[in-house]
Short mmCIF file of C-alpha atoms in Angstrom, two decimals:
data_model
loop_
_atom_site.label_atom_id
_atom_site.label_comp_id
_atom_site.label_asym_id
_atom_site.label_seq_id
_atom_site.Cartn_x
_atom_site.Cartn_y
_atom_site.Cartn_z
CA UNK A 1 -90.59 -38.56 21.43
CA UNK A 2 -89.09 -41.74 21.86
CA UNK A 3 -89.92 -43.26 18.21
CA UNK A 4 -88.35 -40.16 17.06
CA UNK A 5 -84.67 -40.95 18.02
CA UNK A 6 -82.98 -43.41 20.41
CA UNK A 7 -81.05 -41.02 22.10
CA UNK A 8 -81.63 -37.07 23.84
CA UNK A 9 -79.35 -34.71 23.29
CA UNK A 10 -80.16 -33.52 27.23
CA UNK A 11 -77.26 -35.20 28.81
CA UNK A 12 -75.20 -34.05 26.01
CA UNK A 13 -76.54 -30.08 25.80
CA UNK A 14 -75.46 -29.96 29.87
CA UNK A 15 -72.06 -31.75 29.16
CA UNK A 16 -71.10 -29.17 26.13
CA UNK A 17 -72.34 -26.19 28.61
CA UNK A 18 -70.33 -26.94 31.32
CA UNK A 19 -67.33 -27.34 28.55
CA UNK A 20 -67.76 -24.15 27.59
CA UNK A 21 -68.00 -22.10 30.60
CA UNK A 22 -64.28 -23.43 31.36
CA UNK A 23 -62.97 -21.43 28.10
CA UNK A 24 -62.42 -17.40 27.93
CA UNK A 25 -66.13 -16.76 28.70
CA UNK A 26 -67.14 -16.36 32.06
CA UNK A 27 -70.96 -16.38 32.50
CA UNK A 28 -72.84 -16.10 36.15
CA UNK A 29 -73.12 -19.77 37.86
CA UNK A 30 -77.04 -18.61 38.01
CA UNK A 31 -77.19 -18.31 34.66
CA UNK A 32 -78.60 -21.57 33.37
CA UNK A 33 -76.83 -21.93 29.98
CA UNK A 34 -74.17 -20.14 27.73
CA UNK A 35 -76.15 -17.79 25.37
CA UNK A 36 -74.75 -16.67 21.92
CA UNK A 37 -74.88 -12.98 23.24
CA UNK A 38 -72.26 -14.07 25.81
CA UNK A 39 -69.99 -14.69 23.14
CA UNK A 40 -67.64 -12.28 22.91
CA UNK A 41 -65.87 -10.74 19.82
CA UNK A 42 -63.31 -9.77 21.55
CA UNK A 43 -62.29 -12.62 23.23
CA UNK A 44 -63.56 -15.54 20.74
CA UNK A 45 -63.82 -15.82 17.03
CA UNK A 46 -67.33 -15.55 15.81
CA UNK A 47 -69.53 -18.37 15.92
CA UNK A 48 -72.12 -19.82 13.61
CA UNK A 49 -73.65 -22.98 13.85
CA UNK A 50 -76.41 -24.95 11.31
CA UNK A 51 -79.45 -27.14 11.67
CA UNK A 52 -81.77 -28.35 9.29
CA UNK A 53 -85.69 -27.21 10.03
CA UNK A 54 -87.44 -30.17 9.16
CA UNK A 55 -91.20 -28.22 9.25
CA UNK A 56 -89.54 -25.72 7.00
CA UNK A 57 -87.45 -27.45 5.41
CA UNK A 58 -84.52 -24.42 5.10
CA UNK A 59 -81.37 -24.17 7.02
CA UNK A 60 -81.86 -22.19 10.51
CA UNK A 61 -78.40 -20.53 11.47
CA UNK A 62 -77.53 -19.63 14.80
CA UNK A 63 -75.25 -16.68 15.80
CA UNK A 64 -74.38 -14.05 18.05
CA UNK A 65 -76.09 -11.55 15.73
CA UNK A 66 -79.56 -13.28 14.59
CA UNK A 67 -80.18 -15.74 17.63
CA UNK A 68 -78.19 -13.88 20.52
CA UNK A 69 -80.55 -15.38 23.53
CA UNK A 70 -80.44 -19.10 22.48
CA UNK A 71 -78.25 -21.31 24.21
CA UNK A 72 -74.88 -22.45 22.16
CA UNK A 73 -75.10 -25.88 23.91
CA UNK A 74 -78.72 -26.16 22.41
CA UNK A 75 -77.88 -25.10 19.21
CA UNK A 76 -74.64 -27.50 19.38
CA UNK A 77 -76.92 -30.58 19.82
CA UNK A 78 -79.54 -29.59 17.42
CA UNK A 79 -76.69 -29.13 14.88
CA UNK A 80 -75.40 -32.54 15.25
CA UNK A 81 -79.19 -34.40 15.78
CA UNK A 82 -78.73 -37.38 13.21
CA UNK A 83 -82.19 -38.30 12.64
CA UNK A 84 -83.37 -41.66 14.22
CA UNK A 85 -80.10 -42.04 16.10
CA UNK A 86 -80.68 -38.88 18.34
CA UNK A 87 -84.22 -37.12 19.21
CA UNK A 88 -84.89 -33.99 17.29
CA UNK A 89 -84.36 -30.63 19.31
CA UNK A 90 -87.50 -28.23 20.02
CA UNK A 91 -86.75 -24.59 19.64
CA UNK A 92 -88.53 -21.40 19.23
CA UNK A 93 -87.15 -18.95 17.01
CA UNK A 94 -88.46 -15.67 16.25
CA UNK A 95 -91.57 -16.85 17.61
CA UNK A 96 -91.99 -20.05 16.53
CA UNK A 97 -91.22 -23.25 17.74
CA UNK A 98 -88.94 -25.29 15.16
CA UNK A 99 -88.08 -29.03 14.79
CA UNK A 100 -84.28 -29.24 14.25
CA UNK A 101 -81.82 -31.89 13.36
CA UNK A 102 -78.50 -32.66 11.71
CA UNK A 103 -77.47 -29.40 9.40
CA UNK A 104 -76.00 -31.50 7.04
CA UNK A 105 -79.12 -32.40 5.84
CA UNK A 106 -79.75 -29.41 4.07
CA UNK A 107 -75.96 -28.25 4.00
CA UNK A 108 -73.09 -30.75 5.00
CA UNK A 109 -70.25 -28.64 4.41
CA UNK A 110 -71.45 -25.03 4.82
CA UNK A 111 -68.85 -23.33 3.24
CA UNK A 112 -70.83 -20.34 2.62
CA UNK A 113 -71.91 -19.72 6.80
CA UNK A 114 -69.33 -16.72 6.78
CA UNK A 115 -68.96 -15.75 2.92
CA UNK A 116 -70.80 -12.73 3.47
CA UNK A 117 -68.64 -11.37 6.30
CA UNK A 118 -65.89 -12.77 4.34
CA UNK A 119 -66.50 -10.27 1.25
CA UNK A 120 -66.64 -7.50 3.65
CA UNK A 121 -63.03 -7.77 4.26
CA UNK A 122 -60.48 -5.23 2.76
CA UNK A 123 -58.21 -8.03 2.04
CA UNK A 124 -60.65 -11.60 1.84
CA UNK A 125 -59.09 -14.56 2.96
CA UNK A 126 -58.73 -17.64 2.15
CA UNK A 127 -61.72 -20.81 2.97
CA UNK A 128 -60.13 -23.46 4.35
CA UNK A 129 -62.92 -26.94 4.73
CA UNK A 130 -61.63 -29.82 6.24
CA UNK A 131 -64.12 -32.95 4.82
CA UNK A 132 -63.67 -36.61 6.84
CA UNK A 133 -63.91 -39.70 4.87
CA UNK A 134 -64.49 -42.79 6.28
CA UNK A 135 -61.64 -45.64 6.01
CA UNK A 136 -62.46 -48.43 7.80
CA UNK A 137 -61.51 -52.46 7.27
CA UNK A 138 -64.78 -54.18 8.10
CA UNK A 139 -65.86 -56.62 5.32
CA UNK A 140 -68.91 -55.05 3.93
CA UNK A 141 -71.03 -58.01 4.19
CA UNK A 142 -70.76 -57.59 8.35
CA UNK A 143 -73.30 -55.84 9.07
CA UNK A 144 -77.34 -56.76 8.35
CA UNK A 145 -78.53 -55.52 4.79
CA UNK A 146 -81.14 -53.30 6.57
CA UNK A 147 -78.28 -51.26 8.31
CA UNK A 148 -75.78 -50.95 5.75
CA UNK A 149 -79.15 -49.67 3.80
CA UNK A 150 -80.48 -47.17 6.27
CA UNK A 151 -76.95 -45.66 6.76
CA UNK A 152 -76.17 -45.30 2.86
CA UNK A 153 -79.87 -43.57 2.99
CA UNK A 154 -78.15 -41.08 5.76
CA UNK A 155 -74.84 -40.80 4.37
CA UNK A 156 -76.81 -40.37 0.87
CA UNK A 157 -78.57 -37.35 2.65
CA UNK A 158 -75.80 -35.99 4.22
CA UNK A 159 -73.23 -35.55 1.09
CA UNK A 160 -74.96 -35.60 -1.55
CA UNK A 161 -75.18 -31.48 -0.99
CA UNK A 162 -71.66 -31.00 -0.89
CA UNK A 163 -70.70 -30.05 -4.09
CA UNK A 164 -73.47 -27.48 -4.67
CA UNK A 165 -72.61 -25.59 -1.70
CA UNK A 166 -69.03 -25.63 -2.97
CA UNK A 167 -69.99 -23.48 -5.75
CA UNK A 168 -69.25 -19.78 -6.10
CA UNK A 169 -66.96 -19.41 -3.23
CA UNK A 170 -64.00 -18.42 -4.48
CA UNK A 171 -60.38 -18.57 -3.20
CA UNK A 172 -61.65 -21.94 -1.49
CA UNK A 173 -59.30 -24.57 -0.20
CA UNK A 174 -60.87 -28.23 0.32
CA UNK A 175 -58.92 -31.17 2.66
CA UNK A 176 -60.15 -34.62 2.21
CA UNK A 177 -58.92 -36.27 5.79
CA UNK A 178 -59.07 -39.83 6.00
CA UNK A 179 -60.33 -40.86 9.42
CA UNK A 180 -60.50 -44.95 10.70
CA UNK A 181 -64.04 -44.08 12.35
CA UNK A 182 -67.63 -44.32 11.10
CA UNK A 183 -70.57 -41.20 12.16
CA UNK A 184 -72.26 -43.50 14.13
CA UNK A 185 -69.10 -44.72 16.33
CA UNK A 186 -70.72 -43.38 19.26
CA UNK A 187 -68.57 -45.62 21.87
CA UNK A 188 -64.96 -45.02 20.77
CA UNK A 189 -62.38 -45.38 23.79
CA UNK A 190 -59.80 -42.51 24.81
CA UNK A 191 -57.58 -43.52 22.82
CA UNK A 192 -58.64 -44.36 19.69
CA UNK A 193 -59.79 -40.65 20.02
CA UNK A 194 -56.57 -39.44 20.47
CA UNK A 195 -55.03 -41.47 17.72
CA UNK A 196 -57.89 -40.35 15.31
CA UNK A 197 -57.19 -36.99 15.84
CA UNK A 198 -53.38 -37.13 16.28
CA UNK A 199 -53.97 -38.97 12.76
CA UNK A 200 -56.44 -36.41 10.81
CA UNK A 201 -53.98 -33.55 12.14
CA UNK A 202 -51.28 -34.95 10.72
CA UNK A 203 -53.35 -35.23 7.59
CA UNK A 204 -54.12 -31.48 8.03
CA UNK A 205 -50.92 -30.06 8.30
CA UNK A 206 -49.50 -31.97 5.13
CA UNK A 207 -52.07 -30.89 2.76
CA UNK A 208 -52.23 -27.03 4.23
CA UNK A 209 -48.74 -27.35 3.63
CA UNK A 210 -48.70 -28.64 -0.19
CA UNK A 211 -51.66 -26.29 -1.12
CA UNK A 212 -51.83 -23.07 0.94
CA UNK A 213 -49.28 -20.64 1.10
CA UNK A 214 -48.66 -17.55 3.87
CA UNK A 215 -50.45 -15.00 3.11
CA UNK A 216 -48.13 -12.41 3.82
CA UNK A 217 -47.33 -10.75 0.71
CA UNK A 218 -44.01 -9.01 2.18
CA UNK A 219 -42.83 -12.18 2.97
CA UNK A 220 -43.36 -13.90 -0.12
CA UNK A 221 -41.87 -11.25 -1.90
CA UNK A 222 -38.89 -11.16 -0.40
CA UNK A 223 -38.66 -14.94 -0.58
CA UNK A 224 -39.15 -14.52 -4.33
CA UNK A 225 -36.31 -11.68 -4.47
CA UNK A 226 -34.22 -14.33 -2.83
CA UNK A 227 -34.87 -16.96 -5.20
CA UNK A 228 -34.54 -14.86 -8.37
CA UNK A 229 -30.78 -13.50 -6.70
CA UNK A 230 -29.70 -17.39 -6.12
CA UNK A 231 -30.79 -18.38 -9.66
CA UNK A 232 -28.82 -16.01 -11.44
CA UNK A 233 -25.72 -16.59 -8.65
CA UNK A 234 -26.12 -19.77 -9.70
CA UNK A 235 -26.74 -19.97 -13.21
CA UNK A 236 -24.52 -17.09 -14.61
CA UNK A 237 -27.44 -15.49 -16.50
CA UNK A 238 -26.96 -11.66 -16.67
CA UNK A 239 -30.51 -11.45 -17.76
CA UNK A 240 -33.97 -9.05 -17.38
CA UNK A 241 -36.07 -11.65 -14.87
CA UNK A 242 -38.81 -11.78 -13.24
CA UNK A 243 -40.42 -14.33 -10.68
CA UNK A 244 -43.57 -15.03 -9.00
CA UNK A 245 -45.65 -18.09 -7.00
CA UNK A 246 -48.70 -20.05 -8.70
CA UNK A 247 -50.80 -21.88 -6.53
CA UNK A 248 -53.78 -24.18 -7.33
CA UNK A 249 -57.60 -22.85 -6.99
CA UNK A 250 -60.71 -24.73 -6.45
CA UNK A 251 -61.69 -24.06 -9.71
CA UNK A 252 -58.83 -26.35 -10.43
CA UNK A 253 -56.65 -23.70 -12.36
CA UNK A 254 -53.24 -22.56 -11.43
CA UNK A 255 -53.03 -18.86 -10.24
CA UNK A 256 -50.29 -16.06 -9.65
CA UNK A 257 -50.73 -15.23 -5.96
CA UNK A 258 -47.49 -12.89 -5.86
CA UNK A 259 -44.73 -11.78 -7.74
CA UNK A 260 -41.02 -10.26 -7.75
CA UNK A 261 -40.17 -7.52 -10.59
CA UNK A 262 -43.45 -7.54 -12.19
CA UNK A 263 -44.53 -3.73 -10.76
CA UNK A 264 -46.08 -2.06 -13.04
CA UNK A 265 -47.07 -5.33 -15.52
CA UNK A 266 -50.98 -6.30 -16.04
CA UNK A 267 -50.21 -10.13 -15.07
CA UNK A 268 -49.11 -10.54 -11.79
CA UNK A 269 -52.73 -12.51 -10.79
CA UNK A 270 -52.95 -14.07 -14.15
CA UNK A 271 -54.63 -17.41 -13.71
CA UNK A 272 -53.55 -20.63 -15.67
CA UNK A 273 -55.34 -23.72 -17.25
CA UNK A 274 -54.14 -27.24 -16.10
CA UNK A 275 -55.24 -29.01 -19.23
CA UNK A 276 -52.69 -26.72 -21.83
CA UNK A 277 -50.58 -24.20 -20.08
CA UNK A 278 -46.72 -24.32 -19.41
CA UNK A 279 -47.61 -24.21 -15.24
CA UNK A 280 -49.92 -26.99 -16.17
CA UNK A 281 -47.90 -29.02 -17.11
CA UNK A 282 -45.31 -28.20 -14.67
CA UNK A 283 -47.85 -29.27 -11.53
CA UNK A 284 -49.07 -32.12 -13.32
CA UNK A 285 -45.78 -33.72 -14.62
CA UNK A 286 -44.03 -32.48 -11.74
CA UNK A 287 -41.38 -31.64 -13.66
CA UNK A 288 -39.73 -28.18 -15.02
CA UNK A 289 -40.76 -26.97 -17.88
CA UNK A 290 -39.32 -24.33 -19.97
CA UNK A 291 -41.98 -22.97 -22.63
CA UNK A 292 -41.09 -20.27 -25.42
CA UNK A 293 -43.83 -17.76 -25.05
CA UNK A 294 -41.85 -15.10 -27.39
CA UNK A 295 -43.05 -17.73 -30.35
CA UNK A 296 -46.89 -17.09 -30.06
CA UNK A 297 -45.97 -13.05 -28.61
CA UNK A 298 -44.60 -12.22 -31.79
CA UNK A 299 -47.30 -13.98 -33.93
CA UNK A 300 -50.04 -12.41 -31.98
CA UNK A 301 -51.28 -16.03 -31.86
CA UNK A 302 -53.74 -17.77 -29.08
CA UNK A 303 -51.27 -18.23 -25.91
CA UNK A 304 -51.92 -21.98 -24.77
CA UNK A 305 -53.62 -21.89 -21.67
CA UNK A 306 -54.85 -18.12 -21.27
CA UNK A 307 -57.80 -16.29 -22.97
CA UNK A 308 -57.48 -13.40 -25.17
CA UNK A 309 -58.54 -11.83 -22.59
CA UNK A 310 -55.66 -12.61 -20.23
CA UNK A 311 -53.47 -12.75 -22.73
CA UNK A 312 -54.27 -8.53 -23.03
CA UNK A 313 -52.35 -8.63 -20.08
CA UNK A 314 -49.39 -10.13 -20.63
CA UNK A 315 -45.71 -8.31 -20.95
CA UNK A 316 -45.38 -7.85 -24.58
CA UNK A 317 -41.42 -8.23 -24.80
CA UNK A 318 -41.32 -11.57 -22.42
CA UNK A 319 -39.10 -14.41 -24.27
CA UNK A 320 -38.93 -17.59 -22.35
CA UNK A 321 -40.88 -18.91 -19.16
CA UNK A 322 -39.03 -21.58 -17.00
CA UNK A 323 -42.06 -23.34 -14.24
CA UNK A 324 -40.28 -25.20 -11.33
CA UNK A 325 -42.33 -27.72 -8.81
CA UNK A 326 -41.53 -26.94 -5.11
CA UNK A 327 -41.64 -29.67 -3.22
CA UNK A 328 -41.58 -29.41 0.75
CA UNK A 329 -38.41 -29.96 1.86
CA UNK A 330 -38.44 -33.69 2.46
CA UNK A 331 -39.46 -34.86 -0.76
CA UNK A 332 -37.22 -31.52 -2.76
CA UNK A 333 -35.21 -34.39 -4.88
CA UNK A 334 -36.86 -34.05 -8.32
CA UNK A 335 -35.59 -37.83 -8.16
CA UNK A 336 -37.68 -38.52 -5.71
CA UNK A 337 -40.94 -37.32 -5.73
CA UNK A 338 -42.93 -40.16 -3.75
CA UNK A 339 -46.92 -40.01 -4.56
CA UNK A 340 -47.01 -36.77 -5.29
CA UNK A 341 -48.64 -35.13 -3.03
CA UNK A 342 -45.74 -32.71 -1.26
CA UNK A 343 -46.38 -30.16 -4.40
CA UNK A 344 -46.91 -26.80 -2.20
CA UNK A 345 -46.53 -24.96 -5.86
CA UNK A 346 -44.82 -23.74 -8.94
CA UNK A 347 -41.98 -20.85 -8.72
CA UNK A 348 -42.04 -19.17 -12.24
CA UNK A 349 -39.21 -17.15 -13.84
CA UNK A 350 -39.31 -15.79 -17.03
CA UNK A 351 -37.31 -12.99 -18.86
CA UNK A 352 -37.57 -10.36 -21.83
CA UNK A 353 -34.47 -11.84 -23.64
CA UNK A 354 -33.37 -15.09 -22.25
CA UNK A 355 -33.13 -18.05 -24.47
CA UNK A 356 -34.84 -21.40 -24.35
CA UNK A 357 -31.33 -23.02 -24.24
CA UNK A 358 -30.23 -20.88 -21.70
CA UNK A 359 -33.55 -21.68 -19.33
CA UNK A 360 -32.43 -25.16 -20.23
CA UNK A 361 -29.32 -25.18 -19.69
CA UNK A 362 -29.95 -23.10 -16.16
CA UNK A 363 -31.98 -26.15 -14.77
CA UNK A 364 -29.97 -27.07 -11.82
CA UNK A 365 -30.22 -23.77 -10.48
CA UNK A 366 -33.48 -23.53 -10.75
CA UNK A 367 -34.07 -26.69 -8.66
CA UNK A 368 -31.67 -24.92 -6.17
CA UNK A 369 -34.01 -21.88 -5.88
CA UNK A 370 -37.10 -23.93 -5.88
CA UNK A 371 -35.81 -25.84 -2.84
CA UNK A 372 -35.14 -22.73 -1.15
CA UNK A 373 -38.75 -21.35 -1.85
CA UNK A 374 -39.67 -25.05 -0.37
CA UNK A 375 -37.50 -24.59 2.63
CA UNK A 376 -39.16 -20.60 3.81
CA UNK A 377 -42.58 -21.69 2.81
CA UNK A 378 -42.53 -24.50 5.34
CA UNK A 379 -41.09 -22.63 7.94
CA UNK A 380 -44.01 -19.81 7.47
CA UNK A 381 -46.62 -22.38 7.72
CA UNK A 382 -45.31 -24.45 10.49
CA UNK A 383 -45.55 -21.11 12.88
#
């Protein structure tokens, strides 16, 4: 076995076992290893780990439901087997005995492992993937032509899938975090642990901040009542209005995750182009944007940005739309916007007869109830 990987996962199968019987479950000290059928639902959230099946070439996935007498420390190692740098792990599973290494070699970012318990759900929630990218300053001519050659052949292996499995999943939320480590860093010290991970959390928090809001629709509504009460205080508009959220999707369109006023109207989820709409523009000029949607109402003309098919279910009698960037609270100057990437969303108000020159003129206050928006969305997600 030893020309099939320079290290066993042995050492490392015991080490993760004796982790794991120091959490919530408590297994018998006879009991050689964790199994997945000590796992319970109760007390953890369910498990499911990948490997690749190199004789079958398919994805084997373990869980408490289809592999419930296999170890989880087994299944850990054969999950994480990078072929040639660690010895391929022998299982047998359903009766026959299976070659495993690395999952990402048939899936490196499996977000579809719990889409079909996802879609059971009432209410589905959000996916939320966090993907590591390697930062690192080494020159690139440091390292022998052979090895930079057989780990782009790996890395090649290992990502190239990504995408593909990113497909179809909808309501999916993907995190790039930058990490100053390599894969194959298998000697890092304590604390260039630590400051890796004190590093990609950081990273983690900022961008669940700028792109995922609560979801608690109570609380969002009430946070959009609020807003819509301080921009008339503080614009003087004795107007019909309405508000709602828009965040971004991974189909990289905007969409209306809750409203304020709109009960009863056919576009409170209505979802939004980047490339032409009024919102588009909004997130990707970061700017507000007031757009006269009365003009192409009262035409019956193409609304920019919709399909005729949304556009069937827009409010017939709106006038005006005003789209304000919320920023988190740090960066909430519209003078000072710094890269860009503290956009959490887009508050949206828009009326039945308010004027473009009024929405205009009314800009100030909306940057005061954007703020606000800013200031209750961060305190929901830092909880």
């Amino acid at each position: 076995m030893t020309e099939l990987g320079f290290l066993d996962t042995a050492p490392l199968e015991l080490a993760i076992d004796q982790w794991l019987r120091g959490g919530l479950i408590r297994v018998p000290t006879a009991q050689e290893r964790l199994l997945f059928k000590d796992l319970d639902p109760a007390k953890v959230p369910p498990l499911r780990i990948i490997a690749s099946d190199i004789d079958g070439q398919a994805p084997i996935v373990f869980s408490r439901e289809k592999t419930p007498d296999l170890p989880v420390a087994r299944a850990i190692c054969a999950s994480i087997a990078i072929p040639f740098f660690f010895r391929p792990v022998t299982l047998e599973i359903d009766g026959v005995r299976r070659t495993l290494v690395d999952g990402g070699l048939v899936s490196n970012f499996p977000v579809w492992i719990f889409e079909d318990a996802r879609r059971k759900r009432s209410a589905p929630t959000a996916t939320v993937g966090f993907r590591l990218s390697e930062v690192t300053d080494a020159p690139i001519d440091s390292q022998s032509s052979l090895f930079r050659f057989s780990r782009a052949l790996l890395e090649t292996a290992l990502n190239a899938n990504i995408e593909i499995h990113a497909r179809g999943i909808d309501d999916l939320y993907t995190f790039p975090i930058e990490v100053n480590a390599s894969t194959y860093d298998f000697d890092l010290s304590s604390d260039r642990k630590h400051a890796i991970y004190q590093s990609a959390r950081q990273q983690a928090g900022f961008l669940f901040l700028r792109d995922v809001a609560p979801r608690n629709p109570p609380v969002l509504t009430l946070m959009l009542k609020e807003a819509a009460e301080l921009f008339g205080k503080s614009s003087g508009l004795a107007v019909h209005l309405r508000a709602n959220l828009v965040l971004p999707t991974s189909r990289g369109t905007l969409r209306i995750v809750t409203g304020f006023n709109m009960e009863g109207d056919a576009d409170d989820r209505l979802e939004f182009e980047m490339e032409n709409s009024a919102c588009g523009e909004c997130w990707t000029k970061q700017k507000i944007v007031v757009f006269d949607i009365g003009v192409y109402l009262r035409a019956k003309s193409r609304i920019p940005g919709l399909t005729k098919y949304q556009q069937a279910l827009v409010r017939p009698t709106l006038s005006t739309i005003l789209s304000i960037p919320i920023f988190d609270r740090v960066h909430a100057d519209l003078g000072n916007l710094a890269d860009g990437k503290s956009l959490i969303g887009i508050l949206n108000f828009d009326s039945d007869d308010a004027t473009v020159a009024q929405f205009e003129a009314a800009q100030d206050a909306a940057h005061k109830a954007a703020v606000a928006c800013g200031a209750i969305l961060q305190a929901q997600l830092s909880r």
